[in-house]
XYZ file of C-alpha atoms in Angstrom:
326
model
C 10.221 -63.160 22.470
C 12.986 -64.111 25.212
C 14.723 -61.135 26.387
C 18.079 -60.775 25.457
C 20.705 -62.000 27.911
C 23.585 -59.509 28.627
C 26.994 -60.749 29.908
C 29.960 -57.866 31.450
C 32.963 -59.809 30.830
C 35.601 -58.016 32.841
C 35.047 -57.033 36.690
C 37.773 -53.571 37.005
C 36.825 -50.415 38.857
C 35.171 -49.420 34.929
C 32.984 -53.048 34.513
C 31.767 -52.917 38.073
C 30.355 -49.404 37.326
C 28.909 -50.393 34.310
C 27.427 -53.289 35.609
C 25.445 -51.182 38.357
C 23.738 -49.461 35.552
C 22.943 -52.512 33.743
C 21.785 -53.847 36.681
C 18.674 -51.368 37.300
C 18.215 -51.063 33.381
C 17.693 -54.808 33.013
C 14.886 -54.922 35.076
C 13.300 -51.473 33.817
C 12.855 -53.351 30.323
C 11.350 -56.305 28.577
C 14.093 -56.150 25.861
C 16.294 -57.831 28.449
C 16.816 -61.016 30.378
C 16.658 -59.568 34.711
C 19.715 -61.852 34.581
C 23.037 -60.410 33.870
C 26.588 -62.856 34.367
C 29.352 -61.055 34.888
C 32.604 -62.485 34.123
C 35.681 -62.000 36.279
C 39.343 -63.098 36.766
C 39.195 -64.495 40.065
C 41.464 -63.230 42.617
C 41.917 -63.841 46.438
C 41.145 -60.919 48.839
C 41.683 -61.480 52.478
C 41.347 -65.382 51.694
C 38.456 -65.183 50.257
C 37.701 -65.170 46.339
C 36.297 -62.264 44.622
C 33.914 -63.932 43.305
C 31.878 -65.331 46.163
C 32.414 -61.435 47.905
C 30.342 -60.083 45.124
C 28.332 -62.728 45.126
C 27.272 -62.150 48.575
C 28.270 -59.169 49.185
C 27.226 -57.315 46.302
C 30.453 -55.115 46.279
C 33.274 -55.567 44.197
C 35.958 -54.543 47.549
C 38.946 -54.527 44.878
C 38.219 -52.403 42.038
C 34.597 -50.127 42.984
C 34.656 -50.206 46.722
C 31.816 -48.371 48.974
C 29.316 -49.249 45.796
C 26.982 -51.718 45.657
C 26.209 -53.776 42.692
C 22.299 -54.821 41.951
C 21.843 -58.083 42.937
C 20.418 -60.044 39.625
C 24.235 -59.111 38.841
C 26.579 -62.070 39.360
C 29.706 -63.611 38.565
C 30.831 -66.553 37.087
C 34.573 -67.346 36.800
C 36.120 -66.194 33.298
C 36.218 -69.150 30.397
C 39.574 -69.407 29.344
C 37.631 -69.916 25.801
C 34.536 -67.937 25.143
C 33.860 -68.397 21.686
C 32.346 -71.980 22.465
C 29.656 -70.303 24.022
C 29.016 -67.642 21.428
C 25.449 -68.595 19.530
C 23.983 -67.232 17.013
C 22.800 -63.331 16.765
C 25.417 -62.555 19.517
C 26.313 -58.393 19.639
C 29.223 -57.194 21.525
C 30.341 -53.880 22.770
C 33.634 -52.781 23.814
C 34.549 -50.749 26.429
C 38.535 -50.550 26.317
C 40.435 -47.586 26.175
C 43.903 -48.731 24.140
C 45.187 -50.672 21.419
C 47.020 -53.461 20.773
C 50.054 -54.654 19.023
C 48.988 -55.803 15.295
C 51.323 -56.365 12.316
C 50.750 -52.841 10.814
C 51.895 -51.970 14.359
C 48.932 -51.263 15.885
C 45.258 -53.157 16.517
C 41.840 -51.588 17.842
C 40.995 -53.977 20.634
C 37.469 -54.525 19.225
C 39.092 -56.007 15.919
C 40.183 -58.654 17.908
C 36.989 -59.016 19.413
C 35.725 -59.537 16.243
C 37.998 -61.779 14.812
C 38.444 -64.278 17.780
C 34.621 -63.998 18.376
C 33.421 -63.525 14.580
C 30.892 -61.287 15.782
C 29.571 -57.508 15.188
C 31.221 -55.023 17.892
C 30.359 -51.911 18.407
C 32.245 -49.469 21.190
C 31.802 -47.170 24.231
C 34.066 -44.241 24.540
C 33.653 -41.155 26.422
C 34.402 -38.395 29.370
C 33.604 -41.339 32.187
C 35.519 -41.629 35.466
C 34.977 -45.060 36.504
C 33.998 -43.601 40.138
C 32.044 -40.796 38.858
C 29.686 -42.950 36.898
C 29.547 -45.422 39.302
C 28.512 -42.071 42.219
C 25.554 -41.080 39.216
C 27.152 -37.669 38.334
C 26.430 -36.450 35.065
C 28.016 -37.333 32.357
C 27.816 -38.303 28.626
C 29.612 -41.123 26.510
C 29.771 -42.032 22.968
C 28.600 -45.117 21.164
C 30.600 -45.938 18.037
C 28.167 -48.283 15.736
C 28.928 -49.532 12.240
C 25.882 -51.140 12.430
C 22.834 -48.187 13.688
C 20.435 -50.849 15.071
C 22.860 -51.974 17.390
C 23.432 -48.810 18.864
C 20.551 -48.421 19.921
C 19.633 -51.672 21.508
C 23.060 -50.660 23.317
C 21.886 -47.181 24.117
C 18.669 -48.935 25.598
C 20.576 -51.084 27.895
C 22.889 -48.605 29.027
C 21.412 -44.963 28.996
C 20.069 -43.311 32.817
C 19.254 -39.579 33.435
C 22.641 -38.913 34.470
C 24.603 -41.037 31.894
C 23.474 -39.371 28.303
C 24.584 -41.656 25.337
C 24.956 -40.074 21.354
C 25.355 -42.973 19.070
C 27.271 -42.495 15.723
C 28.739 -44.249 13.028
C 32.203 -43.808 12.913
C 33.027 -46.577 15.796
C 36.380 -46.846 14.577
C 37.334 -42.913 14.782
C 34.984 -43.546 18.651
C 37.766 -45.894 19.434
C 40.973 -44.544 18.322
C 39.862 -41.518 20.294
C 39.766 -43.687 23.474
C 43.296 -44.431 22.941
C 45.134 -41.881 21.367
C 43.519 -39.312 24.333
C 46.021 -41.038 26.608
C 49.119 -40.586 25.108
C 47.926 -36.713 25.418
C 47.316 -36.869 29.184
C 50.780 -38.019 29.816
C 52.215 -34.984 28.338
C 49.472 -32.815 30.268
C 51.209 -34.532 33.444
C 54.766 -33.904 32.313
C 53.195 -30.244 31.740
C 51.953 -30.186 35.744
C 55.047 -32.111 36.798
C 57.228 -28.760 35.345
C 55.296 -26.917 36.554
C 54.077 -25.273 33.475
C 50.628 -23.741 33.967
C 47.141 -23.776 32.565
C 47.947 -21.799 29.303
C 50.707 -24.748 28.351
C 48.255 -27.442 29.087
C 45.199 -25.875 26.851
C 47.857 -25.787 24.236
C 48.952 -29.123 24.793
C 45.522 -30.664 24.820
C 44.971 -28.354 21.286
C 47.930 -29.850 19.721
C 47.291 -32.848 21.098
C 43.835 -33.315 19.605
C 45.144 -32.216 16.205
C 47.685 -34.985 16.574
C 44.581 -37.336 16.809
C 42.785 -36.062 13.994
C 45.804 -36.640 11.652
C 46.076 -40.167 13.049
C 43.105 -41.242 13.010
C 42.701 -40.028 9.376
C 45.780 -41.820 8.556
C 44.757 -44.987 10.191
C 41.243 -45.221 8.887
C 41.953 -44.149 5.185
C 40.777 -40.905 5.330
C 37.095 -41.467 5.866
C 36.962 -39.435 9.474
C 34.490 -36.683 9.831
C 36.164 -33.845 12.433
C 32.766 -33.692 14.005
C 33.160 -37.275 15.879
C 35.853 -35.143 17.710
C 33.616 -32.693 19.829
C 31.424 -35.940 20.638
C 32.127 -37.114 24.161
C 34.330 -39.343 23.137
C 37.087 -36.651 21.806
C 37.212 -33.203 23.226
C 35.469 -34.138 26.478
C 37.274 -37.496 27.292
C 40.899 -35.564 26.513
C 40.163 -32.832 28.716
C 38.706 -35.022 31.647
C 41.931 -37.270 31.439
C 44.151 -34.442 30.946
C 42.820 -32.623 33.915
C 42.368 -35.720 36.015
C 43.054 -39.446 35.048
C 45.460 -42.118 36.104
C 48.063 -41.311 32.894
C 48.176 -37.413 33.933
C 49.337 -38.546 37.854
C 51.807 -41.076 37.271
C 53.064 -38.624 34.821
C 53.154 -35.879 36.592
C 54.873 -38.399 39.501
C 57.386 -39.083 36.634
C 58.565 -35.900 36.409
C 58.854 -34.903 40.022
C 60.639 -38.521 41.902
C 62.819 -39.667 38.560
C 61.345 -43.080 39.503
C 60.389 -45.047 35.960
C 56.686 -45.613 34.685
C 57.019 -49.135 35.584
C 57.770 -48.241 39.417
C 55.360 -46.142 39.824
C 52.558 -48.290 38.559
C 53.884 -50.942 41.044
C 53.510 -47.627 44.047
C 50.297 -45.866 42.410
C 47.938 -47.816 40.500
C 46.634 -51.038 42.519
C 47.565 -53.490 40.022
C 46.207 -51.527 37.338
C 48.100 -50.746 34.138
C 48.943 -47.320 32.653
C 47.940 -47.359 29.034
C 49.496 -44.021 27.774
C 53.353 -45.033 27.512
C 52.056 -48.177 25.793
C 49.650 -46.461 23.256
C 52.588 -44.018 22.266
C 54.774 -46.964 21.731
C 52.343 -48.539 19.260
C 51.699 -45.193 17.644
C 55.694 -44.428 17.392
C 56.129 -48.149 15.343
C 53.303 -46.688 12.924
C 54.967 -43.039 12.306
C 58.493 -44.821 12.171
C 57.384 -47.408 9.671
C 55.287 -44.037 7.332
C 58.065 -41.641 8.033
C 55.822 -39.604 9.248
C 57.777 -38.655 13.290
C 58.158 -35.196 12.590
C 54.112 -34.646 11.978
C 53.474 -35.703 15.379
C 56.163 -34.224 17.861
C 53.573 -34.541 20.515
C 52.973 -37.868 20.675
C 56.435 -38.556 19.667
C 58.065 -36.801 22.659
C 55.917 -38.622 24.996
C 57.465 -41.659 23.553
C 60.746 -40.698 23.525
C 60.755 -39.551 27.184
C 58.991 -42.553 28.198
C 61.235 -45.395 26.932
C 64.363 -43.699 25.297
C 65.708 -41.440 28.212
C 65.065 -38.251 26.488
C 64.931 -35.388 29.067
C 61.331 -34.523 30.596
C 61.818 -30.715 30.633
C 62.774 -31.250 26.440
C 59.129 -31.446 26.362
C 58.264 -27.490 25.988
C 60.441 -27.676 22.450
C 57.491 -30.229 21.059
C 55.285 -27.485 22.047
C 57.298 -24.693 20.448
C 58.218 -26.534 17.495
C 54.987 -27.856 16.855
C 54.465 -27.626 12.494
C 50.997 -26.094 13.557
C 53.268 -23.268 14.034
C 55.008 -23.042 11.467
């Protein structure tokens, strides 16, 4: 049997550290073709394109400087159209953290995968800085499967000493997780921005958490198991982000200059986009639409101050208020 070929579509600071590990893991198997294309948008750095730089280089200078990528990893440039190239027994895995915009209001990105690609998807979710991962610190991540033999060939490919992979079946919960942790970290930055201590920030990564067990039961009909929650992919990935993470900063940043989100991606984030504001916006359409705003004050408030000028230091009163309390 041919090994399987793997392809990273996607070349940020998080696929450049993922495709390190592939890298070494390719070669440490006969499951897998040595091989592994890497897909990127090209961009010019210094007059020169990104491409060839990691191509001879073996460094992806933009997104995961200082780290060097294995060499059987290369690049070619991005089809516009993939799903020419898709054959037959093709298994994807995503590795986005948000949502998109769908007509109920809100899409998990690997629905779209699977639609546009018409194949099986499974996701990767968990308590993984992009830099940490790529430096081999310990960590662990979740693998959301619907379909168990997949998760494992995935768990295979990506697994190393110091990056410990639990596979389960709820990818769905897996993903929403991913996304809805966000929305919490910007209101654990508005919380460091005021000033407001440790104690308020446990409490708003508590509340916060029980705002994404209600949603997620909402959104996937009810069949959600709490236990997916204290897999890496819930507790662990909303307290890393709250307590570090791009979404806390600029938040935090928010609070203290007055300058808008949108500024202070332009100053802080290197072209990178902040997907917190955007995941509460999707969220907000969804409680709007149920009637269901004054369940979730949390992640309502974080819209609110976002995009409709409510005051930041209003924030405490979603705390206070919270119907857990009442």
């Amino acid at each position: 049997m041919p090994g399987k070929k793997v392809c990273i579509v996607g070349s940020g600071n998080w696929g450049s550290a993922i495709a390190k590990i592939i890298g070494h893991n390719v070669k440490a198997s006969n499951r897998f073709d040595p091989i592994v294309n890497m897909w990127v948008f090209e961009e010019m750095i210094n007059g020169k394109k990104l491409t060839e730089i990691i191509n001879t280089d073996h460094e992806n200078v933009k997104y995961l400087p200082g780290h060097k990528l294995p060499r059987n990893v290369f690049i070619g440039k991005l089809c516009d159209q993939m799903k020419p190239h898709i054959t037959e027994g093709t298994i994807g895995i995503s590795l986005i953290k948000g949502v998109d915009e769908g007509p109920e209001g809100l899409k998990l990105i690997s629905d779209i995968i699977r639609e546009k690609l018409e194949i099986e998807v499974s996701v990767l979710m968990g308590a993984n800085i992009a830099n940490e991962v790529a430096d081999e610190k310990f960590c662990e991540t979740t693998i959301g499967a619907k379909n168990e033999a997949n998760g494992h060939i995935f768990k295979e490919l990506l697994q190393t000493p110091n990056f410990r992979i639990n596979v389960v079946q709820e990818s769905d919960t897996v993903e929403l997780c991913g996304a809805l942790k966000n929305i919490v970290a910007v209101g654990a930055g508005f919380c460091d921005g005021l000033g407001f201590g440790d104690n308020t920030k446990a409490a708003v990564i508590r509340l916060g958490l029980m705002e994404m067990v209600a949603f997620t039961k909402m959104f996937c009909k009810g069949q959600v198991s709490s236990v997916t929650f204290l897999e890496s992919c819930g507790v662990a990935d909303l307290i890393t982000t709250c307590y570090g993470g791009r979404n806390r900063k600029v938040a935090e940043a928010f609070v203290k200059t007055s300058k808008s989100i949108t500024e202070l991606e332009a100053e802080m984030l290197n072209g990178q986009k902040l997907q917190g504001p955007q995941t509460s916006a999707e969220v907000y359409k969804i409680l709007l639409k149920k009637d269901l705003v004054d369940k979730f004050p949390l992640f309502t408030a974080v819209y609110q101050i976002c995009f409709e000028g409510k005051e930041v230091k209003e924030f405490i009163h979603c705390l206070q208020n919270h119907p857990e309390h009442m």
